[in-house]
Short mmCIF file of C-alpha atoms in Angstrom, two decimals:
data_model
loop_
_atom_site.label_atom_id
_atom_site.label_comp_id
_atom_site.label_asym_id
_atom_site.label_seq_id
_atom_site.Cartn_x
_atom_site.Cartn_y
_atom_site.Cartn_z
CA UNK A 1 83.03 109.89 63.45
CA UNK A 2 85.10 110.14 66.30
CA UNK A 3 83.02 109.60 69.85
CA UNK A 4 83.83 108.60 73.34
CA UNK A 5 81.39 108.15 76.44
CA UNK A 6 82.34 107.91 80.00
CA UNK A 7 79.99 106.55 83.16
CA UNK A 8 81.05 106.01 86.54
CA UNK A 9 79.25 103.64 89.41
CA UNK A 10 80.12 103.61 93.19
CA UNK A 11 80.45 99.42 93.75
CA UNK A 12 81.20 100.56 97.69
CA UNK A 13 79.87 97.08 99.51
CA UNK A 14 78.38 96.77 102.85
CA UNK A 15 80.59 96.33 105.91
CA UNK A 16 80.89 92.69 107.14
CA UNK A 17 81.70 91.26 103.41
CA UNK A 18 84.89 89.21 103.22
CA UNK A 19 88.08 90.82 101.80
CA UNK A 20 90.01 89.09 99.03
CA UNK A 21 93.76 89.78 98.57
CA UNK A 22 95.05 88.47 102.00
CA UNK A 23 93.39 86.01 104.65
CA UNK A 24 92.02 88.24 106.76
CA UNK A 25 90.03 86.89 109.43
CA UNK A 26 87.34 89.71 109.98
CA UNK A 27 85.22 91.14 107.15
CA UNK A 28 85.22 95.11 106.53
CA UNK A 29 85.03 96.97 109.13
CA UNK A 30 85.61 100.30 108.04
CA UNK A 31 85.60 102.20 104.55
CA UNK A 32 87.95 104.65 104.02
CA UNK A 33 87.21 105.26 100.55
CA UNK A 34 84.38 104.57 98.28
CA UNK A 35 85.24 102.22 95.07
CA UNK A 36 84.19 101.91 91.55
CA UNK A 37 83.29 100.86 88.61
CA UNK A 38 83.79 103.07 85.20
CA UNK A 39 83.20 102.26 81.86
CA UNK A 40 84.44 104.12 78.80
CA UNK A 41 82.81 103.66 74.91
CA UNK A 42 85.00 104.84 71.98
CA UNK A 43 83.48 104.40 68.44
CA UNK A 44 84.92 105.03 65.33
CA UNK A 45 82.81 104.89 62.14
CA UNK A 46 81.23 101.53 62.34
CA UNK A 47 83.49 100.28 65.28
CA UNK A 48 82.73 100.54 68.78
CA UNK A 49 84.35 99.35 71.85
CA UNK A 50 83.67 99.08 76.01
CA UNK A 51 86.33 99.62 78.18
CA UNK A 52 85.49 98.88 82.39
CA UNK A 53 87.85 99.16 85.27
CA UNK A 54 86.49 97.61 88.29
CA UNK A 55 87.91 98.37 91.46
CA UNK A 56 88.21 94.42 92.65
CA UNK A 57 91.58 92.38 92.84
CA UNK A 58 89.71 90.66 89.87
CA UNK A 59 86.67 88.36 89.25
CA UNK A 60 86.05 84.84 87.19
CA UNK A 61 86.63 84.50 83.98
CA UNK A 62 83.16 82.75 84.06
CA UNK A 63 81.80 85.99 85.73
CA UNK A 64 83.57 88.41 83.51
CA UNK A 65 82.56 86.97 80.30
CA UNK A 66 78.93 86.99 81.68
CA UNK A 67 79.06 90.71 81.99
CA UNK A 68 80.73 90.90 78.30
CA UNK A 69 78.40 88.90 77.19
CA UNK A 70 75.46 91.29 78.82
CA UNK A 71 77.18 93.90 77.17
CA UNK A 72 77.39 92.18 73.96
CA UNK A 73 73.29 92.13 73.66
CA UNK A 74 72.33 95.51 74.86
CA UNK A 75 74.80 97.44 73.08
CA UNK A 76 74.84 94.85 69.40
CA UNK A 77 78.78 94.36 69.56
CA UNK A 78 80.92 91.66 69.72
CA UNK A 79 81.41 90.49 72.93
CA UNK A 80 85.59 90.43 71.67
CA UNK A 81 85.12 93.99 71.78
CA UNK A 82 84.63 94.58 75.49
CA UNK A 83 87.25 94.92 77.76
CA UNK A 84 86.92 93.87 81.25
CA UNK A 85 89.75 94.91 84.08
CA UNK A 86 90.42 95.20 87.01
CA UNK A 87 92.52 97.38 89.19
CA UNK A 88 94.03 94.20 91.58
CA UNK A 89 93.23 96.13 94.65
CA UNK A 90 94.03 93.74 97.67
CA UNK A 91 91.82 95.70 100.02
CA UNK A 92 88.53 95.33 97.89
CA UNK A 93 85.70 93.11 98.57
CA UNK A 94 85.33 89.12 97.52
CA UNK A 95 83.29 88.07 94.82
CA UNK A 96 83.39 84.25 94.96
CA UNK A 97 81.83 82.92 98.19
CA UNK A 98 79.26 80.49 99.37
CA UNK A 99 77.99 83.31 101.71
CA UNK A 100 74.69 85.29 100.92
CA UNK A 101 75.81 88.87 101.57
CA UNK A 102 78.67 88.24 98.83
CA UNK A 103 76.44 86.10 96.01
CA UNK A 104 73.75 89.21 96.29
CA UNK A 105 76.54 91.91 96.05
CA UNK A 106 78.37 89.98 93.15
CA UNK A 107 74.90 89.81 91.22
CA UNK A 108 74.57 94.05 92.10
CA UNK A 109 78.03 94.45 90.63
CA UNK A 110 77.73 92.45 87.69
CA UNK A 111 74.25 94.81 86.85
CA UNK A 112 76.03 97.48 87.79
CA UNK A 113 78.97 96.61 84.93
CA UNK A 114 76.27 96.18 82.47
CA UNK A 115 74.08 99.61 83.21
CA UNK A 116 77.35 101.78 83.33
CA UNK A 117 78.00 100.59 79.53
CA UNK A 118 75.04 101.08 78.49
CA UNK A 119 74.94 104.59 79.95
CA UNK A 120 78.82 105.69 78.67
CA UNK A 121 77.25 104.76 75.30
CA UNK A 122 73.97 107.25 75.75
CA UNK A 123 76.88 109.51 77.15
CA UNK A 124 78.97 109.25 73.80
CA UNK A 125 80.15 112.70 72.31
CA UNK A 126 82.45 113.98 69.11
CA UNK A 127 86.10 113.51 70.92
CA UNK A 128 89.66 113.33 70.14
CA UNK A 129 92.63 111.60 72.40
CA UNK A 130 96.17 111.69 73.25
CA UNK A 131 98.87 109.98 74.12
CA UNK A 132 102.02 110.35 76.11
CA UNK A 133 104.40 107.94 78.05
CA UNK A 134 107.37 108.49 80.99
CA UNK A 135 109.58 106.40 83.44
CA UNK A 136 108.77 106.44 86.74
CA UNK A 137 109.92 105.02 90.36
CA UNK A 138 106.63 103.59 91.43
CA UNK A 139 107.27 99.88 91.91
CA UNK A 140 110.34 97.34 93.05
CA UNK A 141 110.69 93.99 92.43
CA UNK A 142 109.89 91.52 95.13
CA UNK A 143 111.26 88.47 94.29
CA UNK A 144 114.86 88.48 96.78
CA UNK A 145 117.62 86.11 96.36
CA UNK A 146 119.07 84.02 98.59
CA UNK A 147 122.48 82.35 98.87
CA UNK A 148 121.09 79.33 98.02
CA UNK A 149 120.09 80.42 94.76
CA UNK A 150 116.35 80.83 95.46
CA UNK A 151 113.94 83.35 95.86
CA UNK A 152 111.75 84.33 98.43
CA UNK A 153 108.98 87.11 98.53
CA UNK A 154 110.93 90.24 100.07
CA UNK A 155 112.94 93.15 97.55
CA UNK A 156 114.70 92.97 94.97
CA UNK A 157 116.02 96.60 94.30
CA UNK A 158 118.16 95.57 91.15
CA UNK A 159 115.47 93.29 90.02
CA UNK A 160 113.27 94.13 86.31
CA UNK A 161 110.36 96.91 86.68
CA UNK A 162 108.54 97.89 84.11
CA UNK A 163 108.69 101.87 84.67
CA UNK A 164 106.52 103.32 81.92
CA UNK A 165 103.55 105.73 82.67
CA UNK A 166 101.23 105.79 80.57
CA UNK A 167 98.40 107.84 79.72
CA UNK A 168 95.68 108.18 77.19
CA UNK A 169 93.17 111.43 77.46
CA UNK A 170 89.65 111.76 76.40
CA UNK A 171 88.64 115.16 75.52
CA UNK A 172 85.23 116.88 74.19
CA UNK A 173 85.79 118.04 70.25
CA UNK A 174 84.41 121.20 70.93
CA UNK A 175 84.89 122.15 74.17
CA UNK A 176 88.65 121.09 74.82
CA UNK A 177 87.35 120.08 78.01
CA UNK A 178 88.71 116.90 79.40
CA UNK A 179 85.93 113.67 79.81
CA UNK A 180 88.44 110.95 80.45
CA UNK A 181 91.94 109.89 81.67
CA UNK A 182 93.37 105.74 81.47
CA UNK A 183 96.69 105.51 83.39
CA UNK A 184 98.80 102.59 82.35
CA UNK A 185 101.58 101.67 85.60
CA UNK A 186 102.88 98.61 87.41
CA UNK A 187 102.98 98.07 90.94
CA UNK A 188 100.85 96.09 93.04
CA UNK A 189 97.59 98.08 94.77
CA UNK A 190 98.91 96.29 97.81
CA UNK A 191 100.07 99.64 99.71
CA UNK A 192 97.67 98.39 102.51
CA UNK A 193 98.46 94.87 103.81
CA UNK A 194 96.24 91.75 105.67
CA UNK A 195 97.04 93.89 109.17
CA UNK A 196 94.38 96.50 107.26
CA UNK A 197 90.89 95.93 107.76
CA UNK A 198 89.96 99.28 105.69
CA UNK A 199 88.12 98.74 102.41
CA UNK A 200 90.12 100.76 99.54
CA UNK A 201 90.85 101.16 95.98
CA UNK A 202 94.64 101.31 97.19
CA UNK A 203 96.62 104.02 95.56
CA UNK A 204 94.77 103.42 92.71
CA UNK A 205 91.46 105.14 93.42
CA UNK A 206 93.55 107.80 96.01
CA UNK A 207 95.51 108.47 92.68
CA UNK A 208 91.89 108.70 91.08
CA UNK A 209 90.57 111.47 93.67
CA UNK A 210 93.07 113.41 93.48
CA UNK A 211 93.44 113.78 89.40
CA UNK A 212 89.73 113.90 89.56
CA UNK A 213 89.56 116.92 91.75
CA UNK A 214 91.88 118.62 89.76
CA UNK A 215 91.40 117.95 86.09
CA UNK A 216 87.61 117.72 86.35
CA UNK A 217 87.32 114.30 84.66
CA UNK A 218 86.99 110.79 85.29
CA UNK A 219 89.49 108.56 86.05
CA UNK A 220 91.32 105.12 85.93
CA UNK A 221 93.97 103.80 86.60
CA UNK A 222 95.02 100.30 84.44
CA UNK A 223 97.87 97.38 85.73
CA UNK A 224 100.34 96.27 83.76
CA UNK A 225 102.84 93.61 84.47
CA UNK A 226 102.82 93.79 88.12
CA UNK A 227 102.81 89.89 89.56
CA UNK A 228 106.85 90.39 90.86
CA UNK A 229 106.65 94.41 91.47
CA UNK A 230 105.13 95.38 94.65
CA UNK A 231 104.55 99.14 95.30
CA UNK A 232 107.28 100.89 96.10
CA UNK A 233 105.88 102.55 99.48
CA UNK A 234 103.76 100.16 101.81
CA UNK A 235 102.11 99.37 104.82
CA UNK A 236 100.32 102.38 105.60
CA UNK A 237 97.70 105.36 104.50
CA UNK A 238 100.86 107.73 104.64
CA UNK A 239 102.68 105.64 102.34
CA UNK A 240 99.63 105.31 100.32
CA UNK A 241 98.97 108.70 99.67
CA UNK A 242 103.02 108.83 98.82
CA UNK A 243 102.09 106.38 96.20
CA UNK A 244 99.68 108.30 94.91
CA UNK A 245 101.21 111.50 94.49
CA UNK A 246 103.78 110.25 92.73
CA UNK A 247 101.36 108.72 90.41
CA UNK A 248 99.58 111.55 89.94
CA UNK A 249 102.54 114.20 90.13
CA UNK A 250 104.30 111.95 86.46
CA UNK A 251 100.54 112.60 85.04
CA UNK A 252 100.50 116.15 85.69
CA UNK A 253 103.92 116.73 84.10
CA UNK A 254 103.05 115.03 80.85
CA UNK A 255 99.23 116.06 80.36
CA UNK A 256 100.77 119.85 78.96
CA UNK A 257 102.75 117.84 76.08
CA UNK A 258 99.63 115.47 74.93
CA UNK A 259 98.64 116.49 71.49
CA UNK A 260 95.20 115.54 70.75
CA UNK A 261 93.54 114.25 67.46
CA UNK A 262 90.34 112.39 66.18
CA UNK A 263 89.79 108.54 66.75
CA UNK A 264 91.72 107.54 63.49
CA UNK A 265 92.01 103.87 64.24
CA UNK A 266 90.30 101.72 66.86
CA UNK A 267 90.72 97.95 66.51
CA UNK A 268 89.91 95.26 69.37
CA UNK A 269 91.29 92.09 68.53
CA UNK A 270 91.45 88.74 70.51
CA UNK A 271 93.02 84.82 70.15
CA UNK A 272 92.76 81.99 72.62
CA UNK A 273 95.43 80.00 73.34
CA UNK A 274 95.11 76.57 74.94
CA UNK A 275 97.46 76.61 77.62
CA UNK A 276 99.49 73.43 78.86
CA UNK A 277 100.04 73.49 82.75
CA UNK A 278 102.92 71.54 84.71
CA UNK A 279 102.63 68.09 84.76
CA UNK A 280 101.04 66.95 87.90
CA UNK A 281 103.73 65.86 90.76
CA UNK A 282 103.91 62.54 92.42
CA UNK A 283 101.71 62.05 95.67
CA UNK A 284 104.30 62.94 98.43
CA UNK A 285 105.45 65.85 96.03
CA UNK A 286 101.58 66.93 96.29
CA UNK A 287 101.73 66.41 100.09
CA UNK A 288 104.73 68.57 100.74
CA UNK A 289 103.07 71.74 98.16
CA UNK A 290 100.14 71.15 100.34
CA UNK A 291 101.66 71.70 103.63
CA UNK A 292 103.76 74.14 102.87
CA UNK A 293 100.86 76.06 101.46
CA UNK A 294 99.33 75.77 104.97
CA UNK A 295 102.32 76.68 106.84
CA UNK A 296 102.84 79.93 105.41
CA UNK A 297 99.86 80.95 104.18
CA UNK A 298 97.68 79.81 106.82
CA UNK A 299 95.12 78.08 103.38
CA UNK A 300 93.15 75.05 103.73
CA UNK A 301 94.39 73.08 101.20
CA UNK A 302 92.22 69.87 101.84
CA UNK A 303 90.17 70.44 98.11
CA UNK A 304 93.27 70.97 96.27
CA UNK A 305 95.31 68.08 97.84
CA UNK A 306 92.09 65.66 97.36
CA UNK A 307 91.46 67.37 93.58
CA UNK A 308 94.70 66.80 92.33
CA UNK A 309 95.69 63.21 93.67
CA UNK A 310 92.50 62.24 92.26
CA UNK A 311 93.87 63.42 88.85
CA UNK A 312 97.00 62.06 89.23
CA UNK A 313 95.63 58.53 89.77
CA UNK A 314 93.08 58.98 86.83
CA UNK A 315 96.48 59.66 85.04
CA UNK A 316 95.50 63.46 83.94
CA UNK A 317 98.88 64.46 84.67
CA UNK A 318 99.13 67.24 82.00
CA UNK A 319 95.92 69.36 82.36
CA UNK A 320 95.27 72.37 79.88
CA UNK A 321 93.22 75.54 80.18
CA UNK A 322 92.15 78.23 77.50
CA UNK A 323 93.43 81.92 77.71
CA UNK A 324 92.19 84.76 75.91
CA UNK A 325 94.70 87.54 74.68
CA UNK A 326 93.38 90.46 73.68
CA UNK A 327 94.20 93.67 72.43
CA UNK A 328 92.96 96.85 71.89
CA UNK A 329 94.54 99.63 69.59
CA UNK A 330 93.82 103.43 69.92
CA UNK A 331 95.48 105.25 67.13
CA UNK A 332 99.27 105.08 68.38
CA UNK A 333 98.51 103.58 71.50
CA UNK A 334 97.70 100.06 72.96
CA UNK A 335 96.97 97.66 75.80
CA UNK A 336 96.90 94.02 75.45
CA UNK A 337 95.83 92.20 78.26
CA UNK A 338 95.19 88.72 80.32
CA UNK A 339 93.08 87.59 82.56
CA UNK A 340 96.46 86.23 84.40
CA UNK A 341 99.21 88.04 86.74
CA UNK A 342 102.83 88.40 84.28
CA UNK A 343 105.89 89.21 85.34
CA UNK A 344 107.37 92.47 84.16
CA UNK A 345 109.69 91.20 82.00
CA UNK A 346 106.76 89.81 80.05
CA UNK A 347 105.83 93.44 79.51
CA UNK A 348 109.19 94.78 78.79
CA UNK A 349 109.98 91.91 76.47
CA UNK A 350 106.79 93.12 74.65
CA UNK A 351 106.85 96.30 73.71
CA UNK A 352 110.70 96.14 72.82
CA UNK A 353 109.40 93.37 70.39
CA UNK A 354 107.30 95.88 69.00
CA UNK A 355 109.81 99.14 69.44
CA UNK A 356 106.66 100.84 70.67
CA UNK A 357 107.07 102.55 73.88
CA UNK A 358 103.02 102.98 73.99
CA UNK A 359 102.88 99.56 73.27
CA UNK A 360 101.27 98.07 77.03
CA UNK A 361 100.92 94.44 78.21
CA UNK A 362 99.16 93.49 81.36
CA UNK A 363 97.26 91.11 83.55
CA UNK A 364 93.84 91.32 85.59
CA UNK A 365 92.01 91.85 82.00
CA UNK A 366 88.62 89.62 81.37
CA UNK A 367 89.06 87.70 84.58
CA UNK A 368 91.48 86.19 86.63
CA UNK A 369 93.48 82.48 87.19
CA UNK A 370 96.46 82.78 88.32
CA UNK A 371 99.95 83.56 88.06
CA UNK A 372 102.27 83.11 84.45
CA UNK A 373 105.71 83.16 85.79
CA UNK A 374 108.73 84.06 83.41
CA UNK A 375 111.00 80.50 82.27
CA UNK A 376 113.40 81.82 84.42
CA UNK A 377 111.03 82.12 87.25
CA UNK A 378 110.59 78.41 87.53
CA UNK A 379 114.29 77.73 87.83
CA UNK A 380 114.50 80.03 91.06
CA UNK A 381 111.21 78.93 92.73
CA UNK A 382 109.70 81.23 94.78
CA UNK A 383 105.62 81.56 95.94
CA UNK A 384 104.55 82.72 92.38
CA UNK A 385 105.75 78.85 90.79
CA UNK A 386 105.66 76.81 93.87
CA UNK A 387 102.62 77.40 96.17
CA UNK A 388 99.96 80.20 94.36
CA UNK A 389 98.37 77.70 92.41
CA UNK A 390 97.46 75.42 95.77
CA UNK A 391 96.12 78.59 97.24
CA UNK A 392 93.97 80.29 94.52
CA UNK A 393 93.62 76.84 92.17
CA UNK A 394 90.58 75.56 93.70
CA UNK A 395 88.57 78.74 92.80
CA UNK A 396 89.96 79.59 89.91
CA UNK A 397 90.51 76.38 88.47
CA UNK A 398 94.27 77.00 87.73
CA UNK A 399 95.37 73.56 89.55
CA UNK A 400 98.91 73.48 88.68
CA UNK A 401 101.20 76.67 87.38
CA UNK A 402 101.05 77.02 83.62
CA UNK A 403 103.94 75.11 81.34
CA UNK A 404 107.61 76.69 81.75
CA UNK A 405 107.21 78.21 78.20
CA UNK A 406 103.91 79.73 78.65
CA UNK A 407 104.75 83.36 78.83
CA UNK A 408 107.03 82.83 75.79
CA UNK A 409 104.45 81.62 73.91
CA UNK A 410 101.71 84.00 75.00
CA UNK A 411 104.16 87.30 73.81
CA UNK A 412 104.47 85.41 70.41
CA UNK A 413 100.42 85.17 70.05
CA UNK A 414 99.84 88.78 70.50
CA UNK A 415 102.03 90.00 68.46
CA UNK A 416 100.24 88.19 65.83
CA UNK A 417 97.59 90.23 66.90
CA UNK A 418 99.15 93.55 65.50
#
């Protein structure tokens, strides 16, 4: 039997909650657009699987497996089977605080995550999907060389993007009506910037309005491999909206050639890895990452400069963290995710691995750490190897950037998964 549920949940928070994508020093003041949270069911025979977008730059992976977990009991799957992402906005509200007004919206969200499965699954109806893939220009590369040989955070216009659309539609069995859309791109939701004190989905959830009001159906809109590619058009609503019409215009052309069928195969796999980080610098190494960190990102870095010289002289110079890799398969199509930010060429070394163009590998999936640079990456430097763990490491526990052959290592372990 071939079934698929859909359930959407406005997550809009109330103004004065902290923003989380840039240091900001104000709270929301204004809300341009509503956001989200959607969760799709497909079930095939005796498998079922949860798929939720939430519109957040991205959560714990503490937090996120709590929800899975949630999900897990109520709906009597595994909780390998639910799929948690997120769309990376970097105009959405912050989950991880010691103030009240985020802790009691957190707790609302994470209900919220749990009652929209549980309602896509009463929603579940006989369905059949569709695939289809193109190229297009919605991202550019951000990491800029110098004449030194380094990089810096700026444009790279010859740099790698991974320029596949994807989509995969949902519609009813009977009624050839659509239910459901996932769009699979990469580019940053960071079309808005810290000078922004708007609360939005980015182009993203414009992106989602528009197809919504159009094609009568819900939805979302998935990241791929988009640490190093920032949108292509930034820094303001107009350039927003450019974003999303783009987006939207490359789903429009390819939604007449989809060719639908039943749910034929449906298989959610997952691995852990135990991932090796750096080796923990010397002290006046640590000094220098912790300063800089302050100069240009205007962090405290007191709690990771005191965190990791205390590990250093306990001698815990090589720490290690778990990762789960997960994928799930829809007939032809699949997405296999992280809960970590990969470079594009991660992507695009992926799914040529696999010669499958509907083949997609991305980040902000089950949670969030950090940042797994490319090997090459760590030769050039640049914010993503040298300063992003000091920044985010104290919350998400990603003290020092992962080993140099990480990303290598993580493409070999899911494609054992297929």
């Amino acid at each position: 039997m071939s079934r698929a549920g859909v359930y959407k949940v406005d997550i809009t928070p109330p103004l004065g909650i902290d923003f989380i994508g840039y240091h900001r020093p104000t709270g929301v003041s204004n809300i341009d657009e509503h956001i989200f949270l959607t969760a799709f069911v497909f079930e095939n025979n005796n498998t079922k699987s949860v798929f939720i977008s939430i519109d957040n730059i991205g959560m714990l992976v503490e937090d996120t497996l709590v929800i899975r977990k949630q999900i897990s009991s109520k709906l009597k799957i595994p909780t390998e089977q639910i799929t948690v992402v997120y769309t990376h906005t970097h105009s959405g509200p912050a989950t991880v605080s010691t103030k009240k007004i985020v802790k009691i919206y957190k707790d609302t969200l994470m209900s919220n995550a749990v009652k929209a499965a549980i309602l896509a699954d009463k929603n579940l109806q006989l369905s059949e999907i569709g695939w289809n893939v193109t190229l297009g220009e919605l991202g550019i590369n951000r990491r800029e060389n110098t004449p030194d040989g380094k990089v810096i955070m700026g444009t790279n216009p010859i740099g790698p993007v991974d320029k596949r659309v994807g989509i995969l539609v949902i519609r009813n069995e009977k009624t050839k009506k659509l239910s459901g859309l996932i769009i699979f791109c990469t580019a940053h939701p960071n079309v808005l910037k810290g000078d922004s004190d708007i609360l939005s989905a980015d182009y993203p959830g414009l992106t989602r309005e528009i197809l919504e009001n159009i094609l009568k159906c819900t939805v979302i809109v998935v990241q791929g491999a988009s640490e190093n590619i920032n949108a292509m058009y930034r820094g303001s609503l107009e350039n927003m909206e450019k974003m999303a019409q783009a987006l939207s215009g490359y789903v429009l052309t390819m939604l007449p050639k989809v060719k639908f069928e039943p749910i034929k195969i449906l298989k959610v796999v997952s691995t852990t890895l135990l991932m090796r980080l750096k080796e923990i610098p010397e002290p006046l190494e640590i000094h220098k990452m912790a300063k800089l960190a302050e100069k240009e990102w205007g962090v405290n870095t007191d709690r990771w400069h005191s965190v990791i010289l205390d590990k250093r002289k306990r001698n815990e110079t090589y720490l290690t963290i778990n990762i789960e890799i997960q994928s799930t398969q829809i007939n032809e199509g699949s997405f296999t995710g992280i809960p970590m930010e990969p470079f594009s060429e991660t992507a695009i070394e992926f799914k040529e691995k696999l010669s499958d163009e509907l083949a997609f590998f991305g980040g902000y999936t089950n949670g969030y750490l950090g940042y797994l640079p490319t090997k090459e990456a760590f030769l050039e430097g640049g914010y993503e190897v040298e300063l992003n763990h000091v920044v985010y490491g104290p919350i998400t526990n990603l003290w020092m950037p992962p080993d140099e052959n990480t990303a290598t290592l993580i493409i070999e372990r899911a494609l054992d998964l297929f």
